[in-house]
Coordinates of C-alpha atoms and ligand atoms in Angstrom, one line a residue:
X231 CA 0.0 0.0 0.0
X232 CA 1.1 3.1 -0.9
X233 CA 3.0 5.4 1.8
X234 CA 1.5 8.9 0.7
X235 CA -2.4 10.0 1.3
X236 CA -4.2 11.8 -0.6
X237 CA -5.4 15.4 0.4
X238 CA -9.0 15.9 -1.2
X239 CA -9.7 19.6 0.6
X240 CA -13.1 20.3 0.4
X241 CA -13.5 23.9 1.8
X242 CA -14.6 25.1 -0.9
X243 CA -17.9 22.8 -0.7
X244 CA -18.8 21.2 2.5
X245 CA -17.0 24.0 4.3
X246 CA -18.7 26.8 2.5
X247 CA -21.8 25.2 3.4
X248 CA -21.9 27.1 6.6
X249 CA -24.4 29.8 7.4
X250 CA -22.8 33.1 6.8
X251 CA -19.5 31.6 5.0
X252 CA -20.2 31.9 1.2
X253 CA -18.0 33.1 -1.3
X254 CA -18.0 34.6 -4.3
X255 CA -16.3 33.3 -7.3
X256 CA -13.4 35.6 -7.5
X257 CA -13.2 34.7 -3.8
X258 CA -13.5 31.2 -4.4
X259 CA -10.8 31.5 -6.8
X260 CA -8.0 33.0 -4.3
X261 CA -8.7 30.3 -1.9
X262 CA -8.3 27.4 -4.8
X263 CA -5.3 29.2 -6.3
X264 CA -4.0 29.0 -2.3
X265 CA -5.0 25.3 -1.9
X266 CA -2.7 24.8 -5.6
X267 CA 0.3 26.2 -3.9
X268 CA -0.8 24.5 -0.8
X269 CA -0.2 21.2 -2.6
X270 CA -4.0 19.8 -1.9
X271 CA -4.4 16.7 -4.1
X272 CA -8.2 17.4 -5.2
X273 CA -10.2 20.5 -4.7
X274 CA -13.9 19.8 -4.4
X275 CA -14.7 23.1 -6.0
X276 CA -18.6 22.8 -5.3
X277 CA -21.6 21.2 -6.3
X278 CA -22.8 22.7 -9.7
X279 CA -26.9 21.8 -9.7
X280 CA -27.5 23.7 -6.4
X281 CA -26.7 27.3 -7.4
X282 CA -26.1 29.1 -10.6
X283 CA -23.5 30.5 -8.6
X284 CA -21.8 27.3 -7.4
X285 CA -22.2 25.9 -11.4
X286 CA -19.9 29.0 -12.3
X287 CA -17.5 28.5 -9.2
X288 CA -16.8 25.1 -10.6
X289 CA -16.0 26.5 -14.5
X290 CA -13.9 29.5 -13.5
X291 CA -12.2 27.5 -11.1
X292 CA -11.4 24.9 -13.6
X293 CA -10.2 27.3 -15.8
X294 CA -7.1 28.7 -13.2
X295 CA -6.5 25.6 -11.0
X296 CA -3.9 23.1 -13.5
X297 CA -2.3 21.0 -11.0
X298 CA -5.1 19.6 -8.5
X299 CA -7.7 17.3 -9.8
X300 CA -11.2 19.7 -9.8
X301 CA -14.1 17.7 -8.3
X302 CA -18.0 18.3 -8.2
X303 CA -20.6 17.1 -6.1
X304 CA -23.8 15.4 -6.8
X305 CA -26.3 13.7 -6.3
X306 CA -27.2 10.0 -7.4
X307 CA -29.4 11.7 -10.3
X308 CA -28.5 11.7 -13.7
X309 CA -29.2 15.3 -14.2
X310 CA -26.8 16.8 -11.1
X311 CA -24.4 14.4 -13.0
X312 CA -24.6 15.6 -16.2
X313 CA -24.4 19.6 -14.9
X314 CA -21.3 18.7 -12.9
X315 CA -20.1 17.4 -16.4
X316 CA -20.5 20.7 -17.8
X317 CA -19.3 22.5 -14.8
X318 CA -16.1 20.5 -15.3
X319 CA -15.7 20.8 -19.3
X320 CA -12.8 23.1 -18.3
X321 CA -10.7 20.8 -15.6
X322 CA -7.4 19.8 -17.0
X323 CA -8.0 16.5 -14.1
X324 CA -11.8 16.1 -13.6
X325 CA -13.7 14.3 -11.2
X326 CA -17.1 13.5 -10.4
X327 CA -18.6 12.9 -6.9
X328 CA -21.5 11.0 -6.5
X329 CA -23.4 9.2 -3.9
X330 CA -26.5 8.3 -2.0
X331 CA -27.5 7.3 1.5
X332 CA -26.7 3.9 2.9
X333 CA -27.7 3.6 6.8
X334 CA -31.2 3.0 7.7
X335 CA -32.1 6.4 8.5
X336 CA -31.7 7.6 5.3
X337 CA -33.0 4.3 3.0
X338 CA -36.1 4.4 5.2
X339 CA -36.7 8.0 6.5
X340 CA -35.2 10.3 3.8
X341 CA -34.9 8.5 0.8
X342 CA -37.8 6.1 1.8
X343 CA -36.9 3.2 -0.2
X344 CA -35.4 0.1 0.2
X345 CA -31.3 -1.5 0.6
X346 CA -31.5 -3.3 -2.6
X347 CA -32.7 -0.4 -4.3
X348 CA -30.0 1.7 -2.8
X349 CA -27.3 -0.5 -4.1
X350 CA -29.1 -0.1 -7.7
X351 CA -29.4 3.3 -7.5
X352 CA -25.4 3.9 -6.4
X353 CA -23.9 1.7 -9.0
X354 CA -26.0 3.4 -11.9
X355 CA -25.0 6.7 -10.8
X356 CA -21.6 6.0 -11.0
X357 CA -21.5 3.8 -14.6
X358 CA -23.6 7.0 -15.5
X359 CA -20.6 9.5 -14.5
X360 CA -17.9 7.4 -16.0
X361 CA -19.8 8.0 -19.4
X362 CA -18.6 12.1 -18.7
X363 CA -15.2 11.3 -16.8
X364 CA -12.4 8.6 -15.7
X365 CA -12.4 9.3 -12.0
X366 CA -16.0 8.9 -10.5
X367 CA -15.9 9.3 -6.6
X368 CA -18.6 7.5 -4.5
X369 CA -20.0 8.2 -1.5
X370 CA -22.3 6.4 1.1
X371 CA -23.4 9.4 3.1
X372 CA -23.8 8.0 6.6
X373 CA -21.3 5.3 6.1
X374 CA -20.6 5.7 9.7
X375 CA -24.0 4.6 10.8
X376 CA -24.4 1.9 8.0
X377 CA -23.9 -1.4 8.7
X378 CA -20.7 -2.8 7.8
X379 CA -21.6 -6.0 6.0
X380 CA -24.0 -4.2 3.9
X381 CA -21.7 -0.9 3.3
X382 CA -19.3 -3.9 2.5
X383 CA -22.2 -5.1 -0.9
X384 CA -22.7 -0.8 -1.6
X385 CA -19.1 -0.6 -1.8
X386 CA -18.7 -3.7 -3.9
X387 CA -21.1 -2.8 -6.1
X388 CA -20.0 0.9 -7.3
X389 CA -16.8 -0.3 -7.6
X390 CA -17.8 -2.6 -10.1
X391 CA -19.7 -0.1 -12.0
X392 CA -16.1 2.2 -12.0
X393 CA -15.9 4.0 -9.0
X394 CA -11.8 5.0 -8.6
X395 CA -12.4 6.4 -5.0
X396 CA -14.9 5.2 -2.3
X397 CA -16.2 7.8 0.3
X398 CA -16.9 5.9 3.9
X399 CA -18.3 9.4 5.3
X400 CA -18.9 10.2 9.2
X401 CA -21.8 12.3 8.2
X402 CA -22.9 13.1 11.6
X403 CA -19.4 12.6 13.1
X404 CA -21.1 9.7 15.2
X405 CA -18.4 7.0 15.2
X406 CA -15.5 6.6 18.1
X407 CA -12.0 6.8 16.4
X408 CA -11.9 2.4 16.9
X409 CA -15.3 2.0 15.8
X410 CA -14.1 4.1 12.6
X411 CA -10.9 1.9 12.1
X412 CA -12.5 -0.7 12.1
X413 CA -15.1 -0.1 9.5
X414 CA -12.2 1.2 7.0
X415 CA -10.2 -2.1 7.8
X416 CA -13.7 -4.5 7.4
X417 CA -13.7 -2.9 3.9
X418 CA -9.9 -3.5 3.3
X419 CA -10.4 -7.1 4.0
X420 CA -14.2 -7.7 2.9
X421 CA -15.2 -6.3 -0.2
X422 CA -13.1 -8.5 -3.1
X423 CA -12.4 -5.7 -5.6
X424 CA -11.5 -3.3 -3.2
X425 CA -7.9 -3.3 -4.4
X426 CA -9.3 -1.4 -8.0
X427 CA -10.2 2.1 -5.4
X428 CA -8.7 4.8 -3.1
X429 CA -10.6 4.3 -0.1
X430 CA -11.4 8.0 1.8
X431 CA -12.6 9.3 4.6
X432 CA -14.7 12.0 5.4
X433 CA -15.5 12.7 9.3
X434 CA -17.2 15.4 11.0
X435 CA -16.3 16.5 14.3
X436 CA -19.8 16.8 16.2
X437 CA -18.3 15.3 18.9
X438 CA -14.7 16.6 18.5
X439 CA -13.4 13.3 16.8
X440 CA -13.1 14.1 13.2
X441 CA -9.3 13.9 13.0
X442 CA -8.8 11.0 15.5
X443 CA -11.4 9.4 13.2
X444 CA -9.5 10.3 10.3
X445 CA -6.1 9.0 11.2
X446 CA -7.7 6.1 12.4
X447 CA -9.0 5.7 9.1
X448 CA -5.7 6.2 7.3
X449 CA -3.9 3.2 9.4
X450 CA -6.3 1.2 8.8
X451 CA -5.9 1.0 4.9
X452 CA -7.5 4.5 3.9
X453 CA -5.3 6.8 1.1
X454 CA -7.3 9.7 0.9
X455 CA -8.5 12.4 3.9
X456 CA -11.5 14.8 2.8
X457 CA -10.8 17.7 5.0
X458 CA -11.1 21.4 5.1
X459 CA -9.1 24.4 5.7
X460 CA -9.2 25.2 9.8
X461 CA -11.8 22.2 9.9
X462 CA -14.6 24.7 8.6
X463 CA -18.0 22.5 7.8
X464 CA -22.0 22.1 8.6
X465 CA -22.0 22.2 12.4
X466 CA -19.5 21.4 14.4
X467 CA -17.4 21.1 11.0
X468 CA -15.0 18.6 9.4
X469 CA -11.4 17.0 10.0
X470 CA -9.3 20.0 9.3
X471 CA -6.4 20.0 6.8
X472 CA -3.6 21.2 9.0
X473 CA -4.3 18.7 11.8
X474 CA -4.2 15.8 9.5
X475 CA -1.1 16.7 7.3
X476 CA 0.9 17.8 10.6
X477 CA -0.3 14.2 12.7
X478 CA 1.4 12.8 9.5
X479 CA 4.0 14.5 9.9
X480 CA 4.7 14.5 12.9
X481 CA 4.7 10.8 13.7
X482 CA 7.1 9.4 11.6
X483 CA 6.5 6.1 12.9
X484 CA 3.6 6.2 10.7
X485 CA 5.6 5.9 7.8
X486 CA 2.8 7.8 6.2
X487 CA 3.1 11.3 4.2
X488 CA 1.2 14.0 2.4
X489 CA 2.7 16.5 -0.5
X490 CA 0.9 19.4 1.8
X491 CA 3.9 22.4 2.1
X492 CA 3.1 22.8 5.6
X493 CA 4.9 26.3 5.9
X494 CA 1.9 27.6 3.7
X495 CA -0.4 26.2 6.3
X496 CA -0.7 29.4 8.2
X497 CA -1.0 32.1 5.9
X498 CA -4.1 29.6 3.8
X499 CA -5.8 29.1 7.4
X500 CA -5.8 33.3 7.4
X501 CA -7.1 33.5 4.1
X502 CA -9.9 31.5 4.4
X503 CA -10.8 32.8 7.6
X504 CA -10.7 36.3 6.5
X505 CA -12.5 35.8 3.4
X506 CA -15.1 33.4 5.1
X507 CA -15.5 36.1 7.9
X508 CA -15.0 32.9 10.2
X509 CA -12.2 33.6 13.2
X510 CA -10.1 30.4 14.0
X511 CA -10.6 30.0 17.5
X512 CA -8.2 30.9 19.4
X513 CA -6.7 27.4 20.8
X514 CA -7.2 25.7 17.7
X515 CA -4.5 22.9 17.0
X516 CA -1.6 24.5 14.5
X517 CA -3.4 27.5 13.6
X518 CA -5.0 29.2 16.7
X519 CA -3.4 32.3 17.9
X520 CA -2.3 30.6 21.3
X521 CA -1.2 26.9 19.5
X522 CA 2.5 28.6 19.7
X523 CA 2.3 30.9 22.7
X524 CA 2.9 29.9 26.0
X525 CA 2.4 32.1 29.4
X526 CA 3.1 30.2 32.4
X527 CA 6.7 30.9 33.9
X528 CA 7.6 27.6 33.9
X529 CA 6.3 27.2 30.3
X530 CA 8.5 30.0 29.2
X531 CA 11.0 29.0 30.9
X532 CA 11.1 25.5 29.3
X533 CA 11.0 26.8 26.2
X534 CA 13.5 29.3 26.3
X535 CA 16.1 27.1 27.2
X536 CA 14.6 24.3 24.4
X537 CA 12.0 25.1 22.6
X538 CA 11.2 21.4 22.4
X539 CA 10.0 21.0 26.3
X540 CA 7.2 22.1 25.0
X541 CA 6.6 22.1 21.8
X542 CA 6.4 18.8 19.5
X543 CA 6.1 21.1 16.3
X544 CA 8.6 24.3 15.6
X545 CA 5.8 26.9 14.7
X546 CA 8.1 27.8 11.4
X547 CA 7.3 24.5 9.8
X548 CA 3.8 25.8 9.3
X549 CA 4.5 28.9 8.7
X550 CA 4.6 30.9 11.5
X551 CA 7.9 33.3 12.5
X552 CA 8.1 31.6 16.5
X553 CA 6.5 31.1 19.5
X554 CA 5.5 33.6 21.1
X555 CA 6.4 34.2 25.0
X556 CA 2.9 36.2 26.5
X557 CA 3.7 38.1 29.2
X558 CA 0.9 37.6 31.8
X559 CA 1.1 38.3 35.8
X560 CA 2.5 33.8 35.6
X561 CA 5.8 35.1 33.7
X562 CA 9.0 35.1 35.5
X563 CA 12.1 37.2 35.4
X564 CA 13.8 34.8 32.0
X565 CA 10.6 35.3 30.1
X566 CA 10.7 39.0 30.5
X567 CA 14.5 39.5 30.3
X568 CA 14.3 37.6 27.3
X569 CA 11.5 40.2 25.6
X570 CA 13.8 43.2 27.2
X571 CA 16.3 41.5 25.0
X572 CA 14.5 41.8 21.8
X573 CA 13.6 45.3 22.4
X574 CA 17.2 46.0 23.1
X575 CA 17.3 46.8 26.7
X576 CA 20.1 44.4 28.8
X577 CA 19.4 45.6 32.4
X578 CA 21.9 44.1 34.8
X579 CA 20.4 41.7 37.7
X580 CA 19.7 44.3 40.0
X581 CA 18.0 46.6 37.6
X582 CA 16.1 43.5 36.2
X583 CA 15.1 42.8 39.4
X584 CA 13.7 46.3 39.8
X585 CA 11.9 45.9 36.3
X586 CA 10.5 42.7 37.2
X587 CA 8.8 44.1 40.4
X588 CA 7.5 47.1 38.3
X589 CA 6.0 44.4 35.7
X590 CA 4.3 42.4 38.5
X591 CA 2.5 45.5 39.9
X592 CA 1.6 46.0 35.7
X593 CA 0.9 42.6 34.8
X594 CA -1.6 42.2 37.7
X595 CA -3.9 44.9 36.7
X596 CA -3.4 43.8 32.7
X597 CA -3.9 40.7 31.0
X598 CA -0.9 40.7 29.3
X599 CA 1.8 43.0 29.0
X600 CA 3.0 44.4 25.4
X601 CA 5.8 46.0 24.2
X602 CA 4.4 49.3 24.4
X603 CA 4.0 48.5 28.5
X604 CA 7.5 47.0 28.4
X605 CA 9.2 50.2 26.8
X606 CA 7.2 52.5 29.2
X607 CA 8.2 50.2 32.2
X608 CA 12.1 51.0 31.2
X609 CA 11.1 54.8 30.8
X610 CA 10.1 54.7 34.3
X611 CA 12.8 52.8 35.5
X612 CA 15.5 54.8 33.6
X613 CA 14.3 58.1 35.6
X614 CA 15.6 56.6 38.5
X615 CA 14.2 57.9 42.2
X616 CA 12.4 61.3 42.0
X617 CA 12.6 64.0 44.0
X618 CA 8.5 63.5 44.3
X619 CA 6.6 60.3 44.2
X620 CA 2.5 59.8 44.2
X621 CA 2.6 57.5 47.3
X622 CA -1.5 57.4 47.6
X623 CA -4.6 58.5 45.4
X624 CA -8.0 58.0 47.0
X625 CA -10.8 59.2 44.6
X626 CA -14.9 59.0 45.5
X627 CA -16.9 60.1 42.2
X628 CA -19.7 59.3 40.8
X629 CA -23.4 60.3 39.8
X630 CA -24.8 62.4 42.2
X631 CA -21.5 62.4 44.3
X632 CA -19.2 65.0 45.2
X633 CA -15.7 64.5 43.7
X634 CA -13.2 64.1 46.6
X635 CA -9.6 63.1 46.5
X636 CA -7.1 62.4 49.3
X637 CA -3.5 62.6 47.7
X638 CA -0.1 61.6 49.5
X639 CA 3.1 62.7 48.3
X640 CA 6.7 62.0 49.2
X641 CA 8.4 64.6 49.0
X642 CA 12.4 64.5 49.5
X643 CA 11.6 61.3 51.1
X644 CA 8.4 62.1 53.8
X645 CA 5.0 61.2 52.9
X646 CA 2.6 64.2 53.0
X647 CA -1.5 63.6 52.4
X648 CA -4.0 66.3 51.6
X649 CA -7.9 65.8 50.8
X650 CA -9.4 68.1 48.3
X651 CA -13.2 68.3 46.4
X652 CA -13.3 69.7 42.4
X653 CA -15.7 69.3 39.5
X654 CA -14.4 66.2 38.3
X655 CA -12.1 63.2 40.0
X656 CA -9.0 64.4 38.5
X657 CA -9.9 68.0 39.2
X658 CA -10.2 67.3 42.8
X659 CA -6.9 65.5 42.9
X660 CA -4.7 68.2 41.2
X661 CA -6.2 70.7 43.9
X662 CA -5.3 68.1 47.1
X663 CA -2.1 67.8 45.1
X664 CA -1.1 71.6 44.6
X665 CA -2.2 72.1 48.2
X666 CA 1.6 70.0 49.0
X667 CA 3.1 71.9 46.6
X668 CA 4.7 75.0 47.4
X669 CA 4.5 76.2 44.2
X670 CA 2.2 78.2 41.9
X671 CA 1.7 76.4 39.0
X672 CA -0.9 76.7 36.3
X673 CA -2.4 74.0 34.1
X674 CA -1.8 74.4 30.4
X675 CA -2.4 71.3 28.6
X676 CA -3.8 67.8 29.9
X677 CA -3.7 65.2 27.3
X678 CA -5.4 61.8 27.9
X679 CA -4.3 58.9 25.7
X680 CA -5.2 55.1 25.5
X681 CA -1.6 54.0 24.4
X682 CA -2.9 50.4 22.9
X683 CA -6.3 48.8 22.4
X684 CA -9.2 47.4 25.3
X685 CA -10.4 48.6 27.8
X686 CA -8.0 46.9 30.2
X687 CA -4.7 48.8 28.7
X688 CA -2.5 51.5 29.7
X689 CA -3.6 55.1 30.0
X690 CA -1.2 57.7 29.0
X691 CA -1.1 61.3 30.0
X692 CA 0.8 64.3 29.0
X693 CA 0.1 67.8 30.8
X694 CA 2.0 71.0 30.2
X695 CA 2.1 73.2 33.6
X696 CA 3.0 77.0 33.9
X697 CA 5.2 78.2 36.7
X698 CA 6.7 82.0 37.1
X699 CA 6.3 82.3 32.8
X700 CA 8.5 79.0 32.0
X701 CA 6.6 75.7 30.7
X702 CA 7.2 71.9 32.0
X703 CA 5.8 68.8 30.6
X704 CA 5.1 65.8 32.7
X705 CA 4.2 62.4 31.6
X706 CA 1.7 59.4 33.5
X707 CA 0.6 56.1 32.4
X708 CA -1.2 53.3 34.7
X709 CA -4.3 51.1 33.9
X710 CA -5.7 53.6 36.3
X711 CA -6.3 56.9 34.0
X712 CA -6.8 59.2 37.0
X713 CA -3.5 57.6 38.9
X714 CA -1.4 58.5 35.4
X715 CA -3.1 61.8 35.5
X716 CA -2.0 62.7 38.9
X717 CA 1.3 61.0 38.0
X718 CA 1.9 63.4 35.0
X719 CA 0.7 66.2 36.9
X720 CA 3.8 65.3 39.7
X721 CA 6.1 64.5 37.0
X722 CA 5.7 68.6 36.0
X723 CA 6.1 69.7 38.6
X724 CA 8.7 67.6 40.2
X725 CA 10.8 69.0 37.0
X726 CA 10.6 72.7 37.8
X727 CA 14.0 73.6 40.0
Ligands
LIG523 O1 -20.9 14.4 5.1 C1 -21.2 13.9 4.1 O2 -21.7 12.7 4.0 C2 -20.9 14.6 2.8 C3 -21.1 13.8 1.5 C4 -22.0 14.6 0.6 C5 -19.8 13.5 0.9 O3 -20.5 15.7 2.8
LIG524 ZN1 -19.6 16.2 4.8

């Protein structure tokens, strides 16, 4: 058996088939011409008899796309057959999908016929499709509820009539990964002509399994994985492309591979999520925006030292720069040196240690500390001690509530408080402030600033203060937008000799 599976992606189909996901046609094109220089095997570009739109899809795509075989779906009616035909004329490697249901749900409720019938009805469809092309996929939707022996006749049968591929599809992503395995392996060793087809799966993940289902299929004898891009699909969605072709790489003992060029894997998963208007979630396997970041101290720790303590794939194998170290309230003093490093900065211990205490009172009140906070962090610390330090800010506000502030300064070292009312919060804590000041100064400017995005980041403040005719600036920033106020306002003043 061969060592290489087959990548059949079929985004552009059973993944677009999800509410609020459809593409247009120049869209759909980007996202083939991606899956191309992805190095997908087969691009299931659509199924032409539902849509005018879909029928075109299939054309224009047929007409860019040279190295992938182009596949359309129908179903087992002779008319869906013969428009996918037509849809295809333009494929330079044409196939057609076609199927019908096989478990007794669908023979009895949706199709409401009978098993012999089925069979019939399969293995016409398909001799009818290999009258318009060589490679006629089949599919027995709800393979993973159909009963093996008979799947084993279905599958029998359509090969007979010239199916090249046979489709065992999880439709409602039912089966456990064994129970999966061990249909695909009952096939391998049951139906007589199997030898003459590729057998695929195609799982859905409604209860999370799809790519355990998958690989199971794969070791047990299957050589082709229908999947999408960022497991996209009706509900809970299919097996996704970059899980499958990085298990396979990955585990070498497999002895298995794909002809996916994984470093392309990130930058398709963006595409498709930014064209589909569908956000990966965030601790998606390969592609979610935490699969390569790691935030606990002893986490980043680990992987500073070797990034393989805790990671079993290097994030540039699928296209993505490096890992990425979040700074978080958890990080240690390696993790942050280590980002102090990148921006340049190479405090010695004790100064490190200084930062490090700064960035724990930070990272508490912040979810996660950027580079912005970082390079403001070593503004603060480069000042060095000032003459005179906020050393308390008490603030009531509120409807209906009078503003009052109770300040405390330091000021060359003793810690002086004064209480004070204004018109607004930060009003009343300049006055409590300037009543510690021996000086006359004179508000000029005030200039609030939210220095990144959310609601939970840094606040920055510039004021310009007037004393006896000459102008100082000061400078504030904390989570807490009155606290950087007051801290600007100090900063002024402390500056005037
Ligand atoms: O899930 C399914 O059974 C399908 C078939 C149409 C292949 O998508
Ligand atoms: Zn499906």
């Amino acid at each position: 058996m061969s060592d290489k599976v087959i990548i059949f992606d079929t985004t552009l189909r059973d993944g677009e088939q999800v509410p609020g996901c459809q593409l247009n046609t120049i869209e759909k094109i980007q996202v083939a011409e991606a899956l191309e220089a992805l190095g997908v095997d087969v691009i299931e570009a659509g199924f032409p008899i539902s849509s005018p739109g879909d029928f075109n899809s299939v054309v224009e795509i047929s007409k860019v796309v040279s190295e992938p075989v182009i596949c359309a779906l129908t179903r087992a009616v002779k008319k869906d057959i013969e428009v996918a035909a037509d849809a295809l004329q333009y494929a330079k490697k044409k196939r057609i999908h076609t199927g019908i249901g096989t478990s007794p749900f669908h023979i009895q409720y949706k199709i409401r016929t009978t098993p012999e019938e089925i069979i019939k009805r399969a293995a016409d469809a398909v001799k009818y499709a290999r009258k318009f092309v060589d490679d006629v996929e089949f599919y027995a939707e709800d393979a993973g509820r159909t009963d093996n022996k008979y799947l084993a006749r279905v599958i029998e049968a359509v090969i007979k009539a010239g199916a090249t591929v046979v489709n065992i599809p999880d439709t409602t992503g039912y089966c456990l990964p064994e129970e999966y395995g061990a249909k695909i392996r009952y096939l391998v060793e049951n139906v007589p002509n199997i030898d003459k087809a590729v057998i695929s799966t195609h799982c859905h993940n409604d209860l999370g399994m799809a790519t355990a289902n998958t690989v199971m299929g794969i070791i047990n004898g299957a050589r082709q994985a229908e999947v999408t891009i960022n497991g996209i699909g009706e509900r809970a969605g299919n097996t996704s492309l970059e899980e499958v072709a990085m298990i396979l790489k990955s585990h070498h003992d497999l002895k298995l591979r794909t002809d996916i060029n994984t470093q392309l894997i990130f930058s398709t998963s963006r595409l498709v999520s930014t064209l589909m208007s569908m956000p990966v979630q965030a601790n998606k396997a390969i592609v979610g925006r935490n699969a390569f970041a790691h935030s606990s101290g002893i986490h980043q720790d680990g992987v500073l030292k070797k990034r393989e303590n805790y990671e079993i794939i290097d994030p540039v194998e699928v296209g993505i720069r490096e890992s990425s170290i979040i700074l978080t309230a958890r990080s240690g003093r390696a993790a942050l040196n280590h980002r102090l490093e990148q921006l340049g900065f190479t405090p010695g211990k004790e100064e490190l240690d200084e930062i490090y205490h700064r960035f724990l009172l930070l990272a508490d009140k912040k979810k996660e500390i950027n580079d912005e906070d970082i390079r403001i962090l070593m503004g603060e610390t480069a000042q060095g001690e000032k003459a005179m330090k906020l050393e308390l800010l008490q603030v009531t506000c509120g409807k209906s509530a009078i503003p009052v502030a109770t300040v405390g300064l330091r000021i060359n070292g003793e810690v002086h408080t004064s209480t004070a009312s204004g018109n607004g919060p930060i009003d009343a804590a300049f006055t409590a402030a300037r009543h510690l000041i021996s000086r006359n100064v004179v508000l000029e400017e005030f200039l609030i600033q939210a220095i990144t995005k959310g609601s939970d980041d840094i606040g920055k403040v510039h004021v310009q203060v007037e004393h006896q005719g000459k102008i100082y600036y000061g400078f504030g920033t904390n989570t807490d937008i009155i606290t950087a106020s007051v801290e600007a306002f100090i900063d002024a003043i402390a500056k005037i000799k």
